[in-house]
Short mmCIF file of C-alpha atoms (C1' of nucleotides) in Angstrom, two decimals:
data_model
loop_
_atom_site.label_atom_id
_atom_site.label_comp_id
_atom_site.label_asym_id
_atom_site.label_seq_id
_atom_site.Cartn_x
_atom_site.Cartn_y
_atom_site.Cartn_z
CA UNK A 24 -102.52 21.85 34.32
CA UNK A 25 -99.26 21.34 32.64
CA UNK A 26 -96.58 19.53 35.38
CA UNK A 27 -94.17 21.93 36.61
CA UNK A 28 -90.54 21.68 35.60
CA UNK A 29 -88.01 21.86 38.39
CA UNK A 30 -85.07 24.67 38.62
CA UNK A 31 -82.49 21.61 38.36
CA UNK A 32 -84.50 20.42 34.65
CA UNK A 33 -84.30 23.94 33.32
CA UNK A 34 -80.74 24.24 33.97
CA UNK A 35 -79.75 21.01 31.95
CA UNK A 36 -82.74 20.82 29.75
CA UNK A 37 -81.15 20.21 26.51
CA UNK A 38 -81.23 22.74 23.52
CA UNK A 39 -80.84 21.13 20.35
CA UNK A 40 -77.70 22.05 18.13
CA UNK A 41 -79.35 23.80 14.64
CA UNK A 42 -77.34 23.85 11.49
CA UNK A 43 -75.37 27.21 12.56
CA UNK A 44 -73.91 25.36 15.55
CA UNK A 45 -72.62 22.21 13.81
CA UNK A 46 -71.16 24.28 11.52
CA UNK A 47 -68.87 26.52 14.59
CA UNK A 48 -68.29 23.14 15.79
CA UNK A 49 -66.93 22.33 12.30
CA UNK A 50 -64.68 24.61 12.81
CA UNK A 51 -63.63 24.75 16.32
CA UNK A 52 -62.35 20.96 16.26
CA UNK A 53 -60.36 21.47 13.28
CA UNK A 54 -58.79 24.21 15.22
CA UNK A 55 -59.31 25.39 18.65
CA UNK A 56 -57.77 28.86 18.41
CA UNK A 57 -59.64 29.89 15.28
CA UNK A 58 -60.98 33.43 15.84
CA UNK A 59 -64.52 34.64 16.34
CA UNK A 60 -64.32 36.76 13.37
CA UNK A 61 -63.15 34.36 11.29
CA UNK A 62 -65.67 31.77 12.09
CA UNK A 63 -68.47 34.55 12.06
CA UNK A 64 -66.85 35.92 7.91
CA UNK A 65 -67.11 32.22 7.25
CA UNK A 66 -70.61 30.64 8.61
CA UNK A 67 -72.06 34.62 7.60
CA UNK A 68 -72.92 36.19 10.77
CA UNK A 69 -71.97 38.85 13.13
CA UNK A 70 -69.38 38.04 16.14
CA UNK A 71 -72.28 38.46 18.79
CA UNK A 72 -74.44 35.30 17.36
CA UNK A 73 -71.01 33.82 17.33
CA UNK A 74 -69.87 34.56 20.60
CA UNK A 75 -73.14 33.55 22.29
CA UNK A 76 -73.02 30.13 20.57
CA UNK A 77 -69.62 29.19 21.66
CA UNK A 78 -70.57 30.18 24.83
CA UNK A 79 -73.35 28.05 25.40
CA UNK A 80 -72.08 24.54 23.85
CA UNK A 81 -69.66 25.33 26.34
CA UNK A 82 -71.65 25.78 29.32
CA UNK A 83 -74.07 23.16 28.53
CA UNK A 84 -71.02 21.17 28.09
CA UNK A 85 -71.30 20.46 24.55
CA UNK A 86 -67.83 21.69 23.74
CA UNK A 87 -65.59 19.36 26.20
CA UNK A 88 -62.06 20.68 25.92
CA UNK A 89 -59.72 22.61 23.80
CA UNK A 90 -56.72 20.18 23.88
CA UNK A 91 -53.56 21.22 22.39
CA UNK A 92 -52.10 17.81 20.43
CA UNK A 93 -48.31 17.31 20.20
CA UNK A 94 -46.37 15.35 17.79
CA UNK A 95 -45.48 11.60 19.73
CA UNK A 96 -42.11 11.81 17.83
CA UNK A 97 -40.92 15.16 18.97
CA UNK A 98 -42.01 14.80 22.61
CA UNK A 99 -40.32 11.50 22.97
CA UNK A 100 -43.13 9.48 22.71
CA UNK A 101 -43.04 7.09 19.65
CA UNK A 102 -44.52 3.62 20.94
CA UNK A 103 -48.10 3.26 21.45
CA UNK A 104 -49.03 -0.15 22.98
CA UNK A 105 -52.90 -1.47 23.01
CA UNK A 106 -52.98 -3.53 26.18
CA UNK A 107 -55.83 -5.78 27.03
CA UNK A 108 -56.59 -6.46 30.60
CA UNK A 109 -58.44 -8.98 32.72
CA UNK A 110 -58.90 -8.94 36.56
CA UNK A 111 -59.29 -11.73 38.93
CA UNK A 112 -61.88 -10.91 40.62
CA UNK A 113 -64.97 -8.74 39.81
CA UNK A 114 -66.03 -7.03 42.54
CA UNK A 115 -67.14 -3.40 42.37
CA UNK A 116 -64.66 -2.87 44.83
CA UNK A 117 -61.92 -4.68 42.92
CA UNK A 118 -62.89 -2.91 39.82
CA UNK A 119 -63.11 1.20 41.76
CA UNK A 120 -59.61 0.17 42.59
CA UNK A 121 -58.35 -0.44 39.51
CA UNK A 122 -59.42 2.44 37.69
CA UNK A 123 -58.28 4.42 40.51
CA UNK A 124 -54.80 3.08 39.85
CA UNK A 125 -55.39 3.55 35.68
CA UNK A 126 -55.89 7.21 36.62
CA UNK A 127 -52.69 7.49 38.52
CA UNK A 128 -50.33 5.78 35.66
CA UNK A 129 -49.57 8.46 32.97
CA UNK A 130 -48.77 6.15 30.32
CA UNK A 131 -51.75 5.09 30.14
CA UNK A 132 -53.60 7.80 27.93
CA UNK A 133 -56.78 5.73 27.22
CA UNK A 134 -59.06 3.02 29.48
CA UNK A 135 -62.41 1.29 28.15
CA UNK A 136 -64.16 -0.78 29.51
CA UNK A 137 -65.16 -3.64 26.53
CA UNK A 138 -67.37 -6.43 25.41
CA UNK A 139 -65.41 -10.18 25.06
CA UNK A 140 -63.08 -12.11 27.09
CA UNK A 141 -61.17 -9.38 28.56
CA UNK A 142 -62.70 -6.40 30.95
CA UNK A 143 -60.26 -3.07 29.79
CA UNK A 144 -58.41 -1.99 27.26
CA UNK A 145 -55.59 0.58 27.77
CA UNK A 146 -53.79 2.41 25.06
CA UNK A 147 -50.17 3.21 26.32
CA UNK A 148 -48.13 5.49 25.29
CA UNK A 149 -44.31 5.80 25.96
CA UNK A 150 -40.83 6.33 24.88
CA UNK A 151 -39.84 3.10 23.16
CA UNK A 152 -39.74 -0.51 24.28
CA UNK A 153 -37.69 -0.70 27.36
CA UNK A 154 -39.65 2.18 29.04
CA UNK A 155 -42.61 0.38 28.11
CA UNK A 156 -41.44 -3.41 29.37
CA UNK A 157 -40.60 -1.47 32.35
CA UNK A 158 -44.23 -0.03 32.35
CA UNK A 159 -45.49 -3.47 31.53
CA UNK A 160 -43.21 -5.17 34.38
CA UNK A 161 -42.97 -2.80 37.27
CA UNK A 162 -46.69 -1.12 36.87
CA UNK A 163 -49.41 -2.63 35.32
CA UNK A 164 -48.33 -5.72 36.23
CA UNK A 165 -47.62 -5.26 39.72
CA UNK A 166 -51.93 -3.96 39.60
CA UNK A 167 -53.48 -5.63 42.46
CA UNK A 168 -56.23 -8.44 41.12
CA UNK A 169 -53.95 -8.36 37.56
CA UNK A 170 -55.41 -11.00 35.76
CA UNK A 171 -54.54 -11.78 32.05
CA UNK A 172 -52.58 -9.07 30.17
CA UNK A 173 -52.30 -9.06 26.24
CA UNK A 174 -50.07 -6.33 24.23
CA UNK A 175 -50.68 -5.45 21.09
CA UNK A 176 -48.39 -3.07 19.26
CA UNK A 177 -49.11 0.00 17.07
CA UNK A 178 -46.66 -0.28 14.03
CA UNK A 179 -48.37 2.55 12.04
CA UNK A 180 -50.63 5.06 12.75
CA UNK A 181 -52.57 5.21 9.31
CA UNK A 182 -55.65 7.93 10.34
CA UNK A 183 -56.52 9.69 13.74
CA UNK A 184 -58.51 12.36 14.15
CA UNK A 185 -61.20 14.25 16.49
CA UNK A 186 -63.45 15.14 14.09
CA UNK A 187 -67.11 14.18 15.63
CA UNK A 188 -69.17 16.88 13.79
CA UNK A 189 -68.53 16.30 9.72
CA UNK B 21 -12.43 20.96 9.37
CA UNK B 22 -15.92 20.81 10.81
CA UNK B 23 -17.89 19.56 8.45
CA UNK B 24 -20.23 21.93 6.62
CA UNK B 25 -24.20 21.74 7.49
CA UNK B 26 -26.43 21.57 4.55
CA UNK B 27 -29.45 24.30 4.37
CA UNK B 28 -32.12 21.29 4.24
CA UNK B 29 -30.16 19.98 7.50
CA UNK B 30 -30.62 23.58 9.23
CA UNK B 31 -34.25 23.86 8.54
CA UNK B 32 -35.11 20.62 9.89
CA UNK B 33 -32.49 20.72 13.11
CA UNK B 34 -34.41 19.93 16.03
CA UNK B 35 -33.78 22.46 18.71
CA UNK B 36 -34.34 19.66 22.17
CA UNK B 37 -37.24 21.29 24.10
CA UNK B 38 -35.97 22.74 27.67
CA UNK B 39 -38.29 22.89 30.42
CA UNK B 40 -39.97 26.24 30.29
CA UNK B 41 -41.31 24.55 26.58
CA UNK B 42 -42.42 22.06 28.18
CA UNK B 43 -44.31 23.74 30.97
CA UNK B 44 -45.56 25.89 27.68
CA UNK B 45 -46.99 22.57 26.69
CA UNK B 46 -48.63 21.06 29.74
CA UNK B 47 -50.48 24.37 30.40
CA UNK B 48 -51.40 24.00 26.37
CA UNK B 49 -52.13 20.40 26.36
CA UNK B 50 -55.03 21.16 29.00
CA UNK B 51 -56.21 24.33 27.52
CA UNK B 52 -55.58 25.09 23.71
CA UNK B 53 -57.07 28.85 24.35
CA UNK B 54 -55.13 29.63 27.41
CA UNK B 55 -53.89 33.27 26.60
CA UNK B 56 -49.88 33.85 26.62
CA UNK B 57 -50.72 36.45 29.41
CA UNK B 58 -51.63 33.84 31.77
CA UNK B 59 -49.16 31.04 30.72
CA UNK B 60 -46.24 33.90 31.39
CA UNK B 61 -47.63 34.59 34.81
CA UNK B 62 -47.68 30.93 35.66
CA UNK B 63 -44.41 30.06 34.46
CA UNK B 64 -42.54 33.53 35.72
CA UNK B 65 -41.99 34.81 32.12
CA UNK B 66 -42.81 37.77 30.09
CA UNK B 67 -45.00 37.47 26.99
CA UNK B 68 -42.66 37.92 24.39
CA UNK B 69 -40.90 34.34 24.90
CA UNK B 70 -43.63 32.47 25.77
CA UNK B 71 -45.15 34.14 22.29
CA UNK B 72 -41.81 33.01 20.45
CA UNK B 73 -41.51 29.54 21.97
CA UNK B 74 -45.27 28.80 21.35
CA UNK B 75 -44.36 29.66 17.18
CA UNK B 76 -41.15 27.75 17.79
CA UNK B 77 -42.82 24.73 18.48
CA UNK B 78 -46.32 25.60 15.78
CA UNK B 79 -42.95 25.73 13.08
CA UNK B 80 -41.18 23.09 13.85
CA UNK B 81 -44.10 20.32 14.47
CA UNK B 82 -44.29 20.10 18.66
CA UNK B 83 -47.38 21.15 18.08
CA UNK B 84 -49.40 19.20 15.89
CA UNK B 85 -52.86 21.00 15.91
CA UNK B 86 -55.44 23.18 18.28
CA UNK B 87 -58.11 20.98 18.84
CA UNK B 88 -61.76 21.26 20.00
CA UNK B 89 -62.95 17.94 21.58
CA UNK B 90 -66.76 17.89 21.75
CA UNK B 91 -69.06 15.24 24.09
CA UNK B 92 -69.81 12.50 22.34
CA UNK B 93 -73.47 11.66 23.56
CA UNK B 94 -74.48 15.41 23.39
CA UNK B 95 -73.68 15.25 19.53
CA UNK B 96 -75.08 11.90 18.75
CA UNK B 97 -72.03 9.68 18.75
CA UNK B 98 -72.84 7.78 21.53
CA UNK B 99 -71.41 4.46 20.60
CA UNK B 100 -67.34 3.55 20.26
CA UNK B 101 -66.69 0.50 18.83
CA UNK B 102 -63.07 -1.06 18.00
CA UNK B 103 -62.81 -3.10 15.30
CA UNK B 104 -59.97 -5.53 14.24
CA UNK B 105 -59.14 -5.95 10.36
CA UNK B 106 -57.47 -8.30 8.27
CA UNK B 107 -56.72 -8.16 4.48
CA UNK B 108 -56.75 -11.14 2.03
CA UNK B 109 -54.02 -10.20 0.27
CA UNK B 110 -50.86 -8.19 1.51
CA UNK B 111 -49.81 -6.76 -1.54
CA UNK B 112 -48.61 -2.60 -1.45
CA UNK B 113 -51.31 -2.06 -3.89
CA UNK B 114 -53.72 -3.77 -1.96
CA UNK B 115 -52.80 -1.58 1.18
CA UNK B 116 -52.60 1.52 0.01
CA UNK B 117 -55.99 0.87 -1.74
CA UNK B 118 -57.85 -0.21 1.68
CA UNK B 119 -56.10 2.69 3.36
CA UNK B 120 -57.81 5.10 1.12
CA UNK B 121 -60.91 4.01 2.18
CA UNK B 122 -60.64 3.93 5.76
CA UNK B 123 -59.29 7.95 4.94
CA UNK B 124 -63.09 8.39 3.70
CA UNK B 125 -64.89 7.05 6.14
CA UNK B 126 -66.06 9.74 8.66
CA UNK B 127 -67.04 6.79 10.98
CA UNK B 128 -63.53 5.67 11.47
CA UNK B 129 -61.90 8.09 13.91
CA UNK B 130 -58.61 6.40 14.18
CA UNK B 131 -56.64 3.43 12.16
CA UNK B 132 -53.33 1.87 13.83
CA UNK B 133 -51.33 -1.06 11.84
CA UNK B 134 -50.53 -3.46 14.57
CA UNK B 135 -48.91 -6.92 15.49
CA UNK B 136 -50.50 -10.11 15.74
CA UNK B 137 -53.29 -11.97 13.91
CA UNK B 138 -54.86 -9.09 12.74
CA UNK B 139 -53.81 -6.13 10.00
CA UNK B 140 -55.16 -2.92 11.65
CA UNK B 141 -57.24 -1.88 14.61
CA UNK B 142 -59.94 0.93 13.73
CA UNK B 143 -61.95 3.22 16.17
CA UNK B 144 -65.24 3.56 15.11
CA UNK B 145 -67.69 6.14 16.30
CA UNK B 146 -71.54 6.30 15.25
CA UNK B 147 -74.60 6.84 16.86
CA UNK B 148 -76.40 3.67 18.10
CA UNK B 149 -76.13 0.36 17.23
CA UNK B 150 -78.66 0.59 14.54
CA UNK B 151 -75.99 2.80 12.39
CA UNK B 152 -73.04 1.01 13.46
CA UNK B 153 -74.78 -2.34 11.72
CA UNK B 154 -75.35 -0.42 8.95
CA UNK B 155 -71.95 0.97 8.45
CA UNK B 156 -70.41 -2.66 9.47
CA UNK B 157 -72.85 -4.07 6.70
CA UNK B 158 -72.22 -1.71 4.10
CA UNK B 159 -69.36 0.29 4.17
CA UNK B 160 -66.74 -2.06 6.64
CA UNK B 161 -67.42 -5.65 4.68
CA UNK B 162 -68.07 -4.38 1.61
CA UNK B 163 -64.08 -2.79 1.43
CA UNK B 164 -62.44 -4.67 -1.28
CA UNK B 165 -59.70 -7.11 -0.44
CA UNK B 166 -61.50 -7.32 2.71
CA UNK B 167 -60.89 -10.63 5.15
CA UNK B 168 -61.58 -11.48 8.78
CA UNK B 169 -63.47 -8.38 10.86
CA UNK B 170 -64.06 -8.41 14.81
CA UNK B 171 -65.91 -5.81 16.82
CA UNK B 172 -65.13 -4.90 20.80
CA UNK B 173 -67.80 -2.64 22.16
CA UNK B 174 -66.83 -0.04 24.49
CA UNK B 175 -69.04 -0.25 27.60
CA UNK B 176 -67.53 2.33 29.03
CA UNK B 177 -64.97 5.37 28.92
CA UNK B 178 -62.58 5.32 31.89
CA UNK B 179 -60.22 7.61 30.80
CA UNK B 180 -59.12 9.65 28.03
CA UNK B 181 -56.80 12.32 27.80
CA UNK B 182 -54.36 13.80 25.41
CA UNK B 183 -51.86 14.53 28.17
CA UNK B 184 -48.19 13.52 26.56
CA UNK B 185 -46.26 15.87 28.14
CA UNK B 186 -46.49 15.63 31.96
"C1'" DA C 9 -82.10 36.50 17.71
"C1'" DA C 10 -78.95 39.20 14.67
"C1'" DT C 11 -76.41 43.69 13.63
"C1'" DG C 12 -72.99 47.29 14.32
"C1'" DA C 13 -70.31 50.05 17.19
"C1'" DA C 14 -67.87 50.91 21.47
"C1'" DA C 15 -65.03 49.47 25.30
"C1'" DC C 16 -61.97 46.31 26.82
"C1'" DT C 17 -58.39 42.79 26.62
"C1'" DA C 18 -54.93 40.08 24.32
"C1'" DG C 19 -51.49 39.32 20.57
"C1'" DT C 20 -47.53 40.96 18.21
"C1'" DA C 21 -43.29 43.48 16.97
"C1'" DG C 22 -39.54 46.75 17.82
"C1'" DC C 23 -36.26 48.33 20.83
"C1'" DC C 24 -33.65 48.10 24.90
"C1'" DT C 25 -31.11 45.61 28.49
"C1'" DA D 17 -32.53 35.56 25.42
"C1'" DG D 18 -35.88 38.02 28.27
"C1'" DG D 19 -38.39 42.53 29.50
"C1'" DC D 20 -40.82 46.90 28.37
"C1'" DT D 21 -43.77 49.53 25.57
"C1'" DA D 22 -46.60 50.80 21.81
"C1'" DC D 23 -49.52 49.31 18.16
"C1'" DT D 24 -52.72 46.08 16.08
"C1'" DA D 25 -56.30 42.71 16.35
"C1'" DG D 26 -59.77 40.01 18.74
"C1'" DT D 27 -63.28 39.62 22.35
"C1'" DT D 28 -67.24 41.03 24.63
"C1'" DT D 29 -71.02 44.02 25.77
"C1'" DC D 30 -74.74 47.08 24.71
"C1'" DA D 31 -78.12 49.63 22.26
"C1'" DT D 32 -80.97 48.98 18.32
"C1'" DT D 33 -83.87 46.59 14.94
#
DNA sequence: AATGAAACTAGTAGCCT
DNA sequence: AGGCTACTAGTTTCATT
């Protein structure tokens, strides 16, 4: 007799992206507010098939977010800063603090946790330097069990792009 | 005399974003496909100038693109690795050149030129480590002009948003 | 699981204040 | 420059194959 497969399994069992799919996604990440008929004129089917797909790499969380992306420049935003972090101590608790605190700072767009001698890295972004040695000074620095801190600065941004699904 | 304004000059004025934009773009940032319906009755607005300040800031560059971010494990693309460059040579030609490159590589999500000992820091994303030797191997090393390489694996993703405007 | 049409909802433009 | 209204276009559902 074949096991049985709980409610919870069926709801997140995973259905496998085909062809059609990959190609919406295609799409969708070049742009978000693409229409349904469009897609459906250029992957050659109806809306409905369309519709349905979107719909469920949504749900089953495929599809993440529809972000809107503003130019750094025109928002006041021109200096990105990659800042490498150590803590003193590693504690879980020392380490559920600090993330709770990365979450809180805004400038702070980007947190990993990474391989080598240091335990984070952080991409900043902010208006220009003093905002950011202010950031540097006042916030992250101030992080209880702040270890070793290392800046690097972005000089150029050469590529950047979302584009998973190519 | 005031002195006359040039047509170029007119085109590219920047008109400074007032605070209603900028509400426009929070509510965007979080939700590309928010409808203008709902972004008027959150910011106490009709339609028609939330309609006009959205294509005010599409025309003039605020708003760089619509994008659809999609879950990295649940496309394959499990893995994030950064990875630190440097060039032998520092010649324009040999820049542009290696730039070119990194613009063809689907692996390479992002490229910044940065400070320090190294020339550029890339984000790579791939499926497992398997590929990302492969692509390290063949593609990354074999780049001509190529000089010193250094991977960080991320571990983990603490946070990652797109949220500029706050 | 896709099509085509119908019903519904949102986007867009003109006119008025 | 924002609001109201009418028109156009897109979304979503349903019957059908």
């Amino acid at each position: 007799m074949p096991k049985a497969i709980k409610k919870e399994e069926v709801a997140t069992l995973e259905i496998p992206l085909d062809s059609k799919d990959l190609e919406i996604l295609k799409l969708l990440q070049e742009n978000a507010r693409i229409t349904i008929k469009e897609i459906s004129g250029k992957i050659h089917l109806s809306t409905t098939p369309v519709h349905e797909r979107i719909k469920r790499m949504e749900e089953s969380g495929v599809i993440k977010q529809y972000a809107t992306l503003v130019n750094h420049e025109k928002v006041k935003k021109g200096l990105m800063v990659i800042c490498y972090v150590s803590l003193k101590q590693h504690s879980k608790n020392a380490g559920v603090k600090f993330i709770k605190t990365i979450h809180e700072l805004n400038e702070v767009v980007e947190c990993f946790s990474i391989s080598g001698e240091f335990d984070f890295m952080l991409k900043v972004i902010c208006k220009d330097m003093n905002e950011y040695y202010d950031f540097h000074v006042n916030k992250l620095s101030q992080i209880e069990n702040m270890g070793h801190l290392q800046s690097i600065f972005v000089m150029g941004v050469i590529k950047q792009t979302h584009q998973l699904v190519y």
